[in-house]
Coordinates of C-alpha atoms in Angstrom, one line a residue:
X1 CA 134.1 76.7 141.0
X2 CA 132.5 78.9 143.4
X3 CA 131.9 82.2 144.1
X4 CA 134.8 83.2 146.5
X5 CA 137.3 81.5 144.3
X6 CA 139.1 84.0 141.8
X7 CA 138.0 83.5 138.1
X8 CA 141.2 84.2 135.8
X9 CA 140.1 84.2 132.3
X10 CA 140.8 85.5 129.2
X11 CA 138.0 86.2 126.2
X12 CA 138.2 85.9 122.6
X13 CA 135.2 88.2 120.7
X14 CA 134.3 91.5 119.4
X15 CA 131.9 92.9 121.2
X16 CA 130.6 92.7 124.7
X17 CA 127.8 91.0 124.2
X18 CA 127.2 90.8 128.2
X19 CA 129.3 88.4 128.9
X20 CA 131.4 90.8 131.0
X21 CA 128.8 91.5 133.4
X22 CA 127.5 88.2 133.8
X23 CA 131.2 86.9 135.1
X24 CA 131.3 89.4 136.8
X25 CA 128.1 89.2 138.5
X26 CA 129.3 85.6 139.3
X27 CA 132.6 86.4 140.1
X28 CA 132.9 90.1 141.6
X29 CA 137.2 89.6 142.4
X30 CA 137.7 87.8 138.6
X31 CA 140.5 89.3 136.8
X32 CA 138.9 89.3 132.7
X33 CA 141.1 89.8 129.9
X34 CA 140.2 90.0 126.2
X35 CA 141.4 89.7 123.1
X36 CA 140.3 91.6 120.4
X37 CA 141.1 92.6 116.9
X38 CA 142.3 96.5 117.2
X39 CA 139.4 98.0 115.3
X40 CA 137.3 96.6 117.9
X41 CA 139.4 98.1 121.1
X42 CA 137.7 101.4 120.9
X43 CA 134.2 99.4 121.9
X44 CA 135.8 97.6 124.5
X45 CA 137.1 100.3 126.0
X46 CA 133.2 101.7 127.0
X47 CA 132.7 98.5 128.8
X48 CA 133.0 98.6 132.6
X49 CA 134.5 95.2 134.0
X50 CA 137.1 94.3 131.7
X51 CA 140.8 94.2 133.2
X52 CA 143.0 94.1 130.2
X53 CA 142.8 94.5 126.5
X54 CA 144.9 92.3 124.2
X55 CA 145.1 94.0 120.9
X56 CA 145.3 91.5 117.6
X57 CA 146.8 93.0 114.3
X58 CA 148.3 90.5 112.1
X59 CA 151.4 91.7 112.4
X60 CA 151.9 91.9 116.3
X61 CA 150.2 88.4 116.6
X62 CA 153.6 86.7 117.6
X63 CA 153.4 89.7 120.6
X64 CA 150.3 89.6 120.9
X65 CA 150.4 85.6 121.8
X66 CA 153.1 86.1 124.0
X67 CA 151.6 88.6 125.6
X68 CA 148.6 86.8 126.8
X69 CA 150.5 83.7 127.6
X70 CA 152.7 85.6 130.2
X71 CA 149.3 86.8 131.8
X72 CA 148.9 83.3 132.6
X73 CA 144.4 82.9 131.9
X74 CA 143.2 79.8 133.9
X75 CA 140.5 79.7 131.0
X76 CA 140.4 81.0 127.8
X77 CA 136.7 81.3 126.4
X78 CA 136.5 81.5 122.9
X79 CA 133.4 83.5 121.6
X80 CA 133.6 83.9 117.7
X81 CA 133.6 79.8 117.3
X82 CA 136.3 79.8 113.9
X83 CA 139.3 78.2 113.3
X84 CA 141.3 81.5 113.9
X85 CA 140.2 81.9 117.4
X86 CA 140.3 78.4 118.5
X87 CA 143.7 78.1 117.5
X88 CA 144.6 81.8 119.4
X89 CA 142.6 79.7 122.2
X90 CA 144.7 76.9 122.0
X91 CA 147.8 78.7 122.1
X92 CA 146.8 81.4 125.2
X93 CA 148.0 79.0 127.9
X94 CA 145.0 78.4 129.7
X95 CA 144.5 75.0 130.9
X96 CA 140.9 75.4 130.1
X97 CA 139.8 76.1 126.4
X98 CA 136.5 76.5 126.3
X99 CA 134.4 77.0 123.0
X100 CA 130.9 76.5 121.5
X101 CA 129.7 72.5 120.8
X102 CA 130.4 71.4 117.2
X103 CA 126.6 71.7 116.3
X104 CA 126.6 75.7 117.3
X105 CA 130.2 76.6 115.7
X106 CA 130.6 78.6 112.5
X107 CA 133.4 76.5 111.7
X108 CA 132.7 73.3 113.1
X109 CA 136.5 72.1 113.1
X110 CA 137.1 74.8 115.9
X111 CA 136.0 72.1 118.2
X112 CA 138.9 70.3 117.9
X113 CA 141.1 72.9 119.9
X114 CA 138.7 73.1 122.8
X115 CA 138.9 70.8 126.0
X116 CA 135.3 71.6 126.9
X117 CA 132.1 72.7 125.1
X118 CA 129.0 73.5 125.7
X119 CA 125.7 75.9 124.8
X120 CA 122.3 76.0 123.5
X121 CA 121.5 77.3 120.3
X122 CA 117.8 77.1 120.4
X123 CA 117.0 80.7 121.3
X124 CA 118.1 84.1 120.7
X125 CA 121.8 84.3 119.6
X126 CA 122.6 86.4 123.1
X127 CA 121.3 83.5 124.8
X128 CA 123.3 80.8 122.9
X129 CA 126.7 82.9 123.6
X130 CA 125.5 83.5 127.1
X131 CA 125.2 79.7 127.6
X132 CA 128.4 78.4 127.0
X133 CA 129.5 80.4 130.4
X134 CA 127.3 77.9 132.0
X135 CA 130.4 76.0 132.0
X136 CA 131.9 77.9 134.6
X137 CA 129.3 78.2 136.6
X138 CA 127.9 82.0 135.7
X139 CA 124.2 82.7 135.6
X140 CA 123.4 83.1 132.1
X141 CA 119.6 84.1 133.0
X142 CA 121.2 87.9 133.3
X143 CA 120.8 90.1 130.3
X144 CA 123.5 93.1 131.0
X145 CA 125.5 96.0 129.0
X146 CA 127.4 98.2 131.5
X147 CA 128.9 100.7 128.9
X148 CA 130.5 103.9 129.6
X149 CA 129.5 106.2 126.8
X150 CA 131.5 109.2 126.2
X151 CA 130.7 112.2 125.1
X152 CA 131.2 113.3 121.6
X153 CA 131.1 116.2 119.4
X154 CA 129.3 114.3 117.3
X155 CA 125.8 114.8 119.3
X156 CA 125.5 118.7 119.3
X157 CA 126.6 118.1 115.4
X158 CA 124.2 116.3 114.8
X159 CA 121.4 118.8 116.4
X160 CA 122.4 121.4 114.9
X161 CA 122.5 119.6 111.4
X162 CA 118.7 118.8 112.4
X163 CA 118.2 122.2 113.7
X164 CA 116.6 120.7 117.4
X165 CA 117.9 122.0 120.4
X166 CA 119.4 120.0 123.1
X167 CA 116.3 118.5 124.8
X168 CA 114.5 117.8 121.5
X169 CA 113.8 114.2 120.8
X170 CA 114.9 113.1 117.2
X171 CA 115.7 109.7 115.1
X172 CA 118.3 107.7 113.7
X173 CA 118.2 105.8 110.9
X174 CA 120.8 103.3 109.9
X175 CA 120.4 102.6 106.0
X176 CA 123.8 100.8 105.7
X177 CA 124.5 96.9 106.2
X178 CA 127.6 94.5 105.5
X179 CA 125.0 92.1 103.8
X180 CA 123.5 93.7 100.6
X181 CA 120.7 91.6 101.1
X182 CA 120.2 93.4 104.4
X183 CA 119.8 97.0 103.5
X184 CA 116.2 98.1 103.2
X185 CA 116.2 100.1 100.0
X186 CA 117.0 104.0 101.1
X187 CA 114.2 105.2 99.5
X188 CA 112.0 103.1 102.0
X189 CA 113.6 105.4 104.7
X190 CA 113.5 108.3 102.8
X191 CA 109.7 107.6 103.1
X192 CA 110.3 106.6 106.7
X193 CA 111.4 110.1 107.8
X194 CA 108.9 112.0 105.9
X195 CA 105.8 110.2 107.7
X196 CA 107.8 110.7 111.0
X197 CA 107.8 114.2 110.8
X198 CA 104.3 114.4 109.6
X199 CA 103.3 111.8 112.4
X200 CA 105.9 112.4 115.3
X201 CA 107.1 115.5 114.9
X202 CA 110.4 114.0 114.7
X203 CA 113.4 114.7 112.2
X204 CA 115.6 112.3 111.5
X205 CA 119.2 111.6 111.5
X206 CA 120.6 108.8 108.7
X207 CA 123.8 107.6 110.2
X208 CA 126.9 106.7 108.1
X209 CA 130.5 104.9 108.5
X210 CA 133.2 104.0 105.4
X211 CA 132.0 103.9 101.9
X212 CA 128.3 104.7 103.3
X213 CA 128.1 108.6 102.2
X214 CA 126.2 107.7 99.2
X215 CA 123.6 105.6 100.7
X216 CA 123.1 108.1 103.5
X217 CA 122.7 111.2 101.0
X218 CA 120.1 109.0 98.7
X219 CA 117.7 108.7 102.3
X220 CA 118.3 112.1 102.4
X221 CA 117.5 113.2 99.3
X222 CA 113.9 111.0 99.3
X223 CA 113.3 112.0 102.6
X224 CA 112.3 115.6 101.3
X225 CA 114.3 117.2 104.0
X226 CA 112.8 115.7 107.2
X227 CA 116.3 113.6 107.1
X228 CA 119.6 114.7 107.0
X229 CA 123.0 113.1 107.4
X230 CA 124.8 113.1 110.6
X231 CA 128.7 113.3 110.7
X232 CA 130.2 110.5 109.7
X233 CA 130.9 108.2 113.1
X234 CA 132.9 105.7 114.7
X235 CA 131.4 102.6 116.7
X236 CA 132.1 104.6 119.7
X237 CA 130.7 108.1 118.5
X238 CA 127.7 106.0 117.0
X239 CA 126.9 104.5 120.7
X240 CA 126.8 108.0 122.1
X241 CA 124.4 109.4 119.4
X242 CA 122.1 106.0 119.3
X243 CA 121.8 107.4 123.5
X244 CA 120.8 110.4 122.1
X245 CA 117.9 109.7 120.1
X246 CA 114.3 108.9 120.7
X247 CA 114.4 105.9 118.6
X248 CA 116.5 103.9 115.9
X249 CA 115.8 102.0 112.7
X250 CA 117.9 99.9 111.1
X251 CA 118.4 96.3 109.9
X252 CA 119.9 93.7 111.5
X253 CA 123.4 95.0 112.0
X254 CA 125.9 96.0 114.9
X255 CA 124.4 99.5 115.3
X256 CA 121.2 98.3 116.0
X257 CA 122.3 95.8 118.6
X258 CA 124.6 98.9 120.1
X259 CA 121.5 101.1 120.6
X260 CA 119.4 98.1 121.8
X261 CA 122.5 97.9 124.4
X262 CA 122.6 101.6 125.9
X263 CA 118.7 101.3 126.2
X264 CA 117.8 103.2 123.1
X265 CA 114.1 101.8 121.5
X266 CA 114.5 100.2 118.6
X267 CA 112.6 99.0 115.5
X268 CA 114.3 96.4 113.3
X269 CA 113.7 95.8 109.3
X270 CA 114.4 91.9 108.6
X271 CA 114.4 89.9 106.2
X272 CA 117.1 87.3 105.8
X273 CA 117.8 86.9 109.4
X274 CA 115.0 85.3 112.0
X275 CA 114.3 88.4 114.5
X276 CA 113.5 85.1 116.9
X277 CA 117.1 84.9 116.8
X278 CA 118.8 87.7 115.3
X279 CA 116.1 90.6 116.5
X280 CA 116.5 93.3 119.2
X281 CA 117.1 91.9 123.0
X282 CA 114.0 94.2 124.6
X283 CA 110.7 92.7 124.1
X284 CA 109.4 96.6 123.8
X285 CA 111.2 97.0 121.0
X286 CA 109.8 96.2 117.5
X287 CA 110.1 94.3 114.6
X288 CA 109.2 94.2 110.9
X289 CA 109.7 91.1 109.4
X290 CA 109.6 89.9 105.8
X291 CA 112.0 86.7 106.7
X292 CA 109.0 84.2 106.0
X293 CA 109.0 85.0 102.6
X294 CA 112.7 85.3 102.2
X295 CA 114.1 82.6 99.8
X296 CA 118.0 83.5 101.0
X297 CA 117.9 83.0 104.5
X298 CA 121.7 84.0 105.6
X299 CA 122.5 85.0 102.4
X300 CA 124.9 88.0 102.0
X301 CA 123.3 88.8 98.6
X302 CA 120.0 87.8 97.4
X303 CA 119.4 85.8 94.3
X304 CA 115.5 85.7 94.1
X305 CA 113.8 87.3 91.9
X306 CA 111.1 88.4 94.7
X307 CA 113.8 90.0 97.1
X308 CA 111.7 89.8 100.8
X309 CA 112.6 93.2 101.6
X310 CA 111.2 94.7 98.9
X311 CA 107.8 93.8 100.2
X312 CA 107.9 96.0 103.6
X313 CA 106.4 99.3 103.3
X314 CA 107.0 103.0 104.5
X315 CA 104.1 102.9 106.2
X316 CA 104.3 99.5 108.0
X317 CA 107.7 100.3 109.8
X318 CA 106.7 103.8 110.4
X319 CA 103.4 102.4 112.4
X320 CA 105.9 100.4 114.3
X321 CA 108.1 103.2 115.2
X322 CA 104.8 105.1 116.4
X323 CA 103.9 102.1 118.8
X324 CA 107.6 102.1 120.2
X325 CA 108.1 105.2 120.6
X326 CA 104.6 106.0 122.3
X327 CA 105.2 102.1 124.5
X328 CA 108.3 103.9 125.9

């Protein structure tokens, strides 16, 4: 395929991830749809580059397939690599169904709906999803996040919660995480924010979604008020504050990919998840790892009796947030 001819495809994933502006780099006329559970169609929305959004709920799948079958995708490229996006592959219409090789698939019977595959897991997870584009001839060299951020209420909250004005640099911190085994005890950032202001100057923001009030009001409370909680926020509301700050910490978890993706420094907290693989994009940006001493690598909860996150100090990710902030 070349680059004059007109790419019509059709992309199963939740979240950007740069695909979109590597086929589109590739292929400037191609007409890119994607399909997307509806929670997700807020984030998809800030992207520039996408034609059409298919929105998935379970109970406007029948639609929902139809839908994307009458748009009539050349390809459709699955991204998530499970058995419930291989088969929505299968069914799109495309005469191409392209998906990860069985080696890089969460669920390696997925393969089985594809009629090509392709990728290399041996790097950093945005280069094993960029490589399986390979297979339609895109660059997957190109690191890219064209997002449209909007503005938000939530900003100016958030400032005047923190009591800086509107050109005043502050921080986020992100205490929360799907994975238990993630979350850096709040405590820790507590800590964090106290030796920020001391050191920086800087107060700090702890950022909070569903069921996450609690956890943000504990970093709060040990932060000795150089933290407070920001409104509560959306994916899209959190992108637009992440812009905002000077810097974010957080685990490994969607917000910190976000901010890493609208240019925001970042330093990340790991432990059961390899920052090789896992970590921030940016080479600038910074990492604290315990995950050699973790005993439940990709592990939701941690059954050790020497949990690996417990060993990473205050101090230790606060020097790291001093050498980001003062690298950028």
């Amino acid at each position: 395929m070349s680059n004059e001819d007109v790419l019509d495809v059709v992309v199963i994933g939740s979240g950007p991830g740069g695909y979109v502006a590597a086929i589109r780099a590739a292929f400037p006329a191609a007409r890119i749809g994607w399909l997307v559970h509806q929670r997700f169609v807020p984030l998809l929305e800030c992207v520039e580059g996408i034609d059409r959004i298919h929105a998935m709920e379970r109970r406007s799948s029948a639609r929902v397939i139809g839908e994307v079958r009458r748009a009539r995708y050349a390809v459709c490229l699955d991204l998530q690599g499970l058995l419930k996006s291989a088969a929505l592959a299968r069914v799109s219409g495309a005469r191409r169904v392209i998906g990860f090789s069985r080696t890089l698939l969460r669920e390696p019977a997925a393969v089985l709906a594809y009629t090509e595959t392709g990728g290399d897991g041996s790097g950093h997870v945005i280069d094993k999803n960029l490589s399986v584009l390979g297979l339609l001839g895109v660059d997957t060299r190109t690191r890219a996040f064209p997002l449209r951020v909007p503005d938000t209420p939530v900003v100016p909250c958030t400032r005047e919660i923190l009591g800086v004005g509107a050109s005043e640099p502050f921080a986020l911190l992100n205490p929360g995480a799907a994975w238990p085994n993630k979350r850096w005890p709040a405590e820790r950032f507590g800590a964090t924010a106290r030796l920020l202001r001391d050191r920086l100057g800087l107060r700090s923001a702890v950022l909070w979604g569903p069921d996450e009030a609690t956890l943000a009001a504990q970093v709060a409370r040990a932060s000795d008020a150089a933290a407070r909680m920001a409104p509560q926020t959306t994916m899209v509301e959190m992108l637009a504050l992440a812009r905002a700050s000077r810097v974010v910490v957080s685990g490994d978890t969607g917000p910190l990919h976000l901010a890493a993706a609208v240019g925001t420094p970042v330093v990340g907290v790991y432990g059961p998840t390899p920052p090789g693989r896992n970590g921030p994009w940016n080479p600038r940006d910074e990492v604290v790892s315990a995950h050699d001493a973790c005993r439940c690598a990709f592990k939701r909860q941690c059954t050790s009796d020497a949990w690996c996150l417990d060993g990473v100090s205050a101090e230790v990710v606060a020097d790291a947030v001093v050498r980001r902030v003062e690298a950028a």
